PDB file of C-alpha atoms in Angstrom:
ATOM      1  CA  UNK F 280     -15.533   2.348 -12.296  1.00 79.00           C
ATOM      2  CA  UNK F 281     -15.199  -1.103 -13.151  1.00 91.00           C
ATOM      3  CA  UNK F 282     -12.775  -3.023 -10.196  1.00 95.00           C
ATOM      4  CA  UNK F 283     -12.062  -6.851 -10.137  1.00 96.00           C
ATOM      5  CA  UNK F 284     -11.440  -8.537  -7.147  1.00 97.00           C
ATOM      6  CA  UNK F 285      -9.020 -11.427  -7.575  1.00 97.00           C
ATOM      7  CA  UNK F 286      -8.727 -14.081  -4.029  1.00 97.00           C
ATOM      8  CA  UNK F 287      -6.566 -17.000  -3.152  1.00 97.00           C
ATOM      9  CA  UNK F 288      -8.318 -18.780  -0.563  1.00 94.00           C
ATOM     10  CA  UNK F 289      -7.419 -22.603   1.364  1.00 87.00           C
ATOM     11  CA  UNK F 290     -10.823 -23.145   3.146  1.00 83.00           C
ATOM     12  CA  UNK F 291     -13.116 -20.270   2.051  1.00 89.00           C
ATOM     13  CA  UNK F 292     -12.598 -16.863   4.096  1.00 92.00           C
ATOM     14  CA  UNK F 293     -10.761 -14.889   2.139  1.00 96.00           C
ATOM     15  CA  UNK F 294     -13.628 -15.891  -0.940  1.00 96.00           C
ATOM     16  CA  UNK F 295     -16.122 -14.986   1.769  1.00 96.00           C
ATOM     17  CA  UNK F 296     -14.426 -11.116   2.501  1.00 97.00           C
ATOM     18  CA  UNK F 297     -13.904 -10.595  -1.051  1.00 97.00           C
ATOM     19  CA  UNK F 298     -18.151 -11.727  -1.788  1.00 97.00           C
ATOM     20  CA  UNK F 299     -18.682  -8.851   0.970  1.00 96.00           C
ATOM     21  CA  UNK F 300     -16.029  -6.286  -0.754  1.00 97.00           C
ATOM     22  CA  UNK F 301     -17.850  -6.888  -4.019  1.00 96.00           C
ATOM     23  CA  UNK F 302     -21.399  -6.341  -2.291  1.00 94.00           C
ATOM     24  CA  UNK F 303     -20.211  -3.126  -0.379  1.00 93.00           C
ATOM     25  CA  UNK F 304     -19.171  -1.502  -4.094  1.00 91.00           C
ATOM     26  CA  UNK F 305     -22.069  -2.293  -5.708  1.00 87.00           C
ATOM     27  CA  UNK F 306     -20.868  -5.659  -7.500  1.00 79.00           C
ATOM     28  CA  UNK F 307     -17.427  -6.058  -8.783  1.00 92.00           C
ATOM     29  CA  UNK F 308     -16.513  -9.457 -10.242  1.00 94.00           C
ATOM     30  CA  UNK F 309     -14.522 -11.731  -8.446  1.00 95.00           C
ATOM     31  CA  UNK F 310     -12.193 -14.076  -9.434  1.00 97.00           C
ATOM     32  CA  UNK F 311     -10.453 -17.156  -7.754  1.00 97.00           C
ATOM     33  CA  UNK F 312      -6.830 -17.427  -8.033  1.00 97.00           C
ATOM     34  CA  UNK F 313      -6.501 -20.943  -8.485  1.00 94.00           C
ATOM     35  CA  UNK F 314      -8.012 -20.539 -11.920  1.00 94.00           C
ATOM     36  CA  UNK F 315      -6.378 -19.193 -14.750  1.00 87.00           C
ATOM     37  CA  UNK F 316      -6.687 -15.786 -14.197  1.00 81.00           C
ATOM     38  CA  UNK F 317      -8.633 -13.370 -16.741  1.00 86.00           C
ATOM     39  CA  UNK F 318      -7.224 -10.098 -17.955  1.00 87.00           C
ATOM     40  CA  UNK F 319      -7.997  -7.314 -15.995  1.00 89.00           C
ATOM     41  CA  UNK F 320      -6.951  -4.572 -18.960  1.00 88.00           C
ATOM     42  CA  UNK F 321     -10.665  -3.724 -18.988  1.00 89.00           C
ATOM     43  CA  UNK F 322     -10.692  -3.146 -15.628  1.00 93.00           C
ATOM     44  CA  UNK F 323     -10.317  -0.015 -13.658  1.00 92.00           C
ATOM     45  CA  UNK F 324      -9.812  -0.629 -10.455  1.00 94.00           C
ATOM     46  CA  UNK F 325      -8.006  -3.880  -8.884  1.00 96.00           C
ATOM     47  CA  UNK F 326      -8.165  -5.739  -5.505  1.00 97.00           C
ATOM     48  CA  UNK F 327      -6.284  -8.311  -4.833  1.00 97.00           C
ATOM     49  CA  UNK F 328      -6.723 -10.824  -1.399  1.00 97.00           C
ATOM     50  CA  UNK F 329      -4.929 -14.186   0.145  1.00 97.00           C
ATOM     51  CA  UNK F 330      -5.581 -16.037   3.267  1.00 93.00           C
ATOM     52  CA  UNK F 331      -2.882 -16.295   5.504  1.00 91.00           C
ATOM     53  CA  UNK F 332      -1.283 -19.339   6.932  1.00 82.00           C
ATOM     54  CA  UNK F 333       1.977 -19.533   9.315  1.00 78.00           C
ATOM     55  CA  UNK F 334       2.516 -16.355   8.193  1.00 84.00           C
ATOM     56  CA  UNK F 335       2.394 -16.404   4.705  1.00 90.00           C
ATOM     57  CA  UNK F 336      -0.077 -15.285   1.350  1.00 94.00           C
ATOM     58  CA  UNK F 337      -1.509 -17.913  -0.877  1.00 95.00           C
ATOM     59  CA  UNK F 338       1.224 -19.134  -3.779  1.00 96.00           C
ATOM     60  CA  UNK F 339      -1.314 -17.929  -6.015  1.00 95.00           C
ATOM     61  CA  UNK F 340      -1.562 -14.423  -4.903  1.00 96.00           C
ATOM     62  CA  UNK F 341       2.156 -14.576  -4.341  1.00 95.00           C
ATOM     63  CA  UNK F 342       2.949 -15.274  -8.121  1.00 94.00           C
ATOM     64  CA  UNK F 343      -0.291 -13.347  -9.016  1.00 95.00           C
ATOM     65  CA  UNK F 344       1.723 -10.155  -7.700  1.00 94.00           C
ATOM     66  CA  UNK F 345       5.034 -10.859  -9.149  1.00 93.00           C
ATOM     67  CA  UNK F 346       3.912 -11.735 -12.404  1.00 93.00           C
ATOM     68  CA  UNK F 347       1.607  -8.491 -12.845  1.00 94.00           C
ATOM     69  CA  UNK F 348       3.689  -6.143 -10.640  1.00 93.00           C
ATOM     70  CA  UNK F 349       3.714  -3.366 -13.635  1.00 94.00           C
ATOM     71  CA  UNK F 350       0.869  -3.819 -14.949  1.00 93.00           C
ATOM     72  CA  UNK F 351      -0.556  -3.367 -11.240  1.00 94.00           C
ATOM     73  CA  UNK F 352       1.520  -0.504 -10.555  1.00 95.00           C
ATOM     74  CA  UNK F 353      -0.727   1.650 -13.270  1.00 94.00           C
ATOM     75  CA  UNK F 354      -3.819   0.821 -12.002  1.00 94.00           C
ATOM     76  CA  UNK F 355      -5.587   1.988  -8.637  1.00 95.00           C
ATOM     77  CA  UNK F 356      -5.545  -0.885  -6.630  1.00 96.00           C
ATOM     78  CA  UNK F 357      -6.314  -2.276  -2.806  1.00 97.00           C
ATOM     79  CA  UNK F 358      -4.829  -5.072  -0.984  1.00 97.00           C
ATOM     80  CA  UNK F 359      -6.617  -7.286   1.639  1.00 97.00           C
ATOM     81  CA  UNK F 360      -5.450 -10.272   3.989  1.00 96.00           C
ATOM     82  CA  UNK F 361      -7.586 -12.666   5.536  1.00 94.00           C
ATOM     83  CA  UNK F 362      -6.637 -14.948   9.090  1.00 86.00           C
ATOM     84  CA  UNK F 363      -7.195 -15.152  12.826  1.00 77.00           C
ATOM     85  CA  UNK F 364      -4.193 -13.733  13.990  1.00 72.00           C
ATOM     86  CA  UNK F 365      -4.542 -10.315  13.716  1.00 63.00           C
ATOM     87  CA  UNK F 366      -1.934  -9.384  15.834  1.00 69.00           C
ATOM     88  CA  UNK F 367       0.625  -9.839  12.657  1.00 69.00           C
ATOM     89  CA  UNK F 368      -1.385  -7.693  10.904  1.00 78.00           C
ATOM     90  CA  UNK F 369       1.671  -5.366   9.353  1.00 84.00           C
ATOM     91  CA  UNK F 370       3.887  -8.502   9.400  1.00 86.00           C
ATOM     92  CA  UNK F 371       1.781 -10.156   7.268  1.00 89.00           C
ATOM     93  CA  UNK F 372       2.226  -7.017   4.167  1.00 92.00           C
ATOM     94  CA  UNK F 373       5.786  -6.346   4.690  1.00 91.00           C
ATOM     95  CA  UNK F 374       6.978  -9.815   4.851  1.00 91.00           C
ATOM     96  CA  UNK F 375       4.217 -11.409   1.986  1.00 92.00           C
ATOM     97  CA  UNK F 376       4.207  -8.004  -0.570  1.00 93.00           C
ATOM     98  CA  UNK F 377       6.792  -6.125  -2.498  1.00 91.00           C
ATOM     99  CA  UNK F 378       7.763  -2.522  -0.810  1.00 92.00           C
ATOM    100  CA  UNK F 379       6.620  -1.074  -4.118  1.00 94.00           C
ATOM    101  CA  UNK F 380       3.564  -2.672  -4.454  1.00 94.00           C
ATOM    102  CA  UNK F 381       2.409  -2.133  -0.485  1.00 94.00           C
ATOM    103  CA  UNK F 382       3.196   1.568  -1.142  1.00 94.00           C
ATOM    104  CA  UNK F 383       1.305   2.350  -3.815  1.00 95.00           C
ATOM    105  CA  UNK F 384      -1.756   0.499  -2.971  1.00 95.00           C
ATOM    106  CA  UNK F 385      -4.909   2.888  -2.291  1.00 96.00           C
ATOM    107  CA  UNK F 386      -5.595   0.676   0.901  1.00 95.00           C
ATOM    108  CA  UNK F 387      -4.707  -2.838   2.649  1.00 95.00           C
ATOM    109  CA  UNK F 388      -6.594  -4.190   5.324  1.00 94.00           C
ATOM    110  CA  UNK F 389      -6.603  -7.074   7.748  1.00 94.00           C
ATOM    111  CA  UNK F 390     -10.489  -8.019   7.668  1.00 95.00           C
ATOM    112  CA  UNK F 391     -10.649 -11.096   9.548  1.00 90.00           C
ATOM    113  CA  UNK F 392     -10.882 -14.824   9.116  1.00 87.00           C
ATOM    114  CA  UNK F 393     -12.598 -18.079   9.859  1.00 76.00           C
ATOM    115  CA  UNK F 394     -11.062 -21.444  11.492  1.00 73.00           C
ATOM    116  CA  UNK F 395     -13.815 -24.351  10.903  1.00 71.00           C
ATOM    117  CA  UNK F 396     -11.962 -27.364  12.263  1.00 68.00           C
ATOM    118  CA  UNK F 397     -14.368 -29.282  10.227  1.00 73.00           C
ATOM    119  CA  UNK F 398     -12.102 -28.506   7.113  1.00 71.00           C
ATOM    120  CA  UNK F 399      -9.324 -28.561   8.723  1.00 68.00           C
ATOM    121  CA  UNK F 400      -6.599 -31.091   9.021  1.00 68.00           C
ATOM    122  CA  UNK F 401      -5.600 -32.845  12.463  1.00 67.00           C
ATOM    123  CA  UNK F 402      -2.108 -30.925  12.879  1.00 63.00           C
ATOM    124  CA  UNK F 403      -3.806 -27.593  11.602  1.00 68.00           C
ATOM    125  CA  UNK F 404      -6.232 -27.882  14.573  1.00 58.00           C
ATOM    126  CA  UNK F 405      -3.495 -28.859  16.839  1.00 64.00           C
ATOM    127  CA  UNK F 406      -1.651 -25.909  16.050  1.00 61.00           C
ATOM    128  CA  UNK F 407      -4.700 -23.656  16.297  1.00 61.00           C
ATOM    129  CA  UNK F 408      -5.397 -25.062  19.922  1.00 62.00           C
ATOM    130  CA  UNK F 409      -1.942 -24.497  20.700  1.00 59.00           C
ATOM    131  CA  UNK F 410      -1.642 -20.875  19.693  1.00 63.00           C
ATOM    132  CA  UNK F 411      -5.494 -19.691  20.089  1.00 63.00           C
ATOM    133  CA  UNK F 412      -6.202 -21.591  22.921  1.00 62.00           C
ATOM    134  CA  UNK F 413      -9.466 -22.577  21.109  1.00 62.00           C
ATOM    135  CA  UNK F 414      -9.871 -25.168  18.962  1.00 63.00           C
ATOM    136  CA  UNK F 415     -13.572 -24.260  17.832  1.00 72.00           C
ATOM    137  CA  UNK F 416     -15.232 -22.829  15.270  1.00 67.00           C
ATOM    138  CA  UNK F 417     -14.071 -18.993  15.418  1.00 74.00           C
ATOM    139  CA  UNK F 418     -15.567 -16.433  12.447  1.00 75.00           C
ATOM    140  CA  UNK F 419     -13.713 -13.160  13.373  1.00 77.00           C
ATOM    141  CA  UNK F 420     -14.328 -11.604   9.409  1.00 88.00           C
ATOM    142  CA  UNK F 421     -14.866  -7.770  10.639  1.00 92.00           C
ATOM    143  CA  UNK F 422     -17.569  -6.464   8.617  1.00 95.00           C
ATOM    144  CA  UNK F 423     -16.569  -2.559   9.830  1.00 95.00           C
ATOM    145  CA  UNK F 424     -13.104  -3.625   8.324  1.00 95.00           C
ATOM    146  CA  UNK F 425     -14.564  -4.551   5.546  1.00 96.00           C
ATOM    147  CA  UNK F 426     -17.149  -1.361   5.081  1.00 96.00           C
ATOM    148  CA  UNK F 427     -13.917   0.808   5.759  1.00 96.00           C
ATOM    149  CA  UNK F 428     -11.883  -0.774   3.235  1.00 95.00           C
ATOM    150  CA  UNK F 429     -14.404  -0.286   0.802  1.00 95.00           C
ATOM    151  CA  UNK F 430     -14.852   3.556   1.823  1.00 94.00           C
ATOM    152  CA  UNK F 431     -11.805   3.792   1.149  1.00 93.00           C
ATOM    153  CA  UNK F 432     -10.635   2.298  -1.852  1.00 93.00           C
ATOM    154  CA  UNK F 433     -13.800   4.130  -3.600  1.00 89.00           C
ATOM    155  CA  UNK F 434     -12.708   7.691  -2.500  1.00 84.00           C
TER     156      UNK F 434
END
């Protein structure tokens, strides 16, 4: 089955997780949001992934859903969120993706996240030492999450 896996990313981890998706099922293609995106009509199989910041998807993946909600809908498709705050983890679906959508999806994972203050901004890191007590590097992208999701979307 051929499966696409479309990403909206801010610094890189949820590129990284869908890389390791693509790996785990034996190469899909992979496709960044920000670009105009291609059709996936040839495509059997769909997943779709967004970093999350303060709580929210990528605007990419947001409009990325709305606009191809149908068309979605009559595919077999998987849904994936990337972070360090996993504790939001069914926050983060039921407040960033339509009911219908995050229903009929074959699976939707939390699989981790990277903070590399590096890349980010002075009041990002701020806010990360504020709410993770750790203002450091931190690479929590769960690689059984990620074998699991795969399992699963491929059964």
């Amino acid at each position: 089955m051929k499966t696409i896996i479309f990403y909206a990313t801010k610094y890189g981890a949820a590129e990284e997780i869908a890389k390791r998706i693509a790996e785990k099922m034996g190469g899909a293609v992979i496709h960044n949001l920000k670009e105009a995106a291609p059709s996936f009509a040839d495509f059997d199989c769909i997943i779709i992934g967004s970093s999350v910041y303060a709580g929210k998807i990528r605007k990419e993946a947001k409009e990325f859903l709305v606009k191809n909600k149908d068309a979605l809908l009559k595919k077999k498709y998987g849904l994936f969120v990337s972070g360090i705050g996993a504790d939001g983890e069914k926050k983060y679906f039921s407040d960033n993706f339509p009911h219908e959508i995050l229903q009929s999806a074959k699976t939707a994972g939390f699989l981790g996240g990277i903070f590399d203050p590096k890349k980010a901004g002075a009041f990002e890191r701020f806010i990360i030492k504020l709410i993770v007590k750790h203002p450091d590097y931190i690479n929590i992208i769960d690689e059984d999450r990620i074998i699991k999701f795969a399992e699963i979307f491929e059964e």
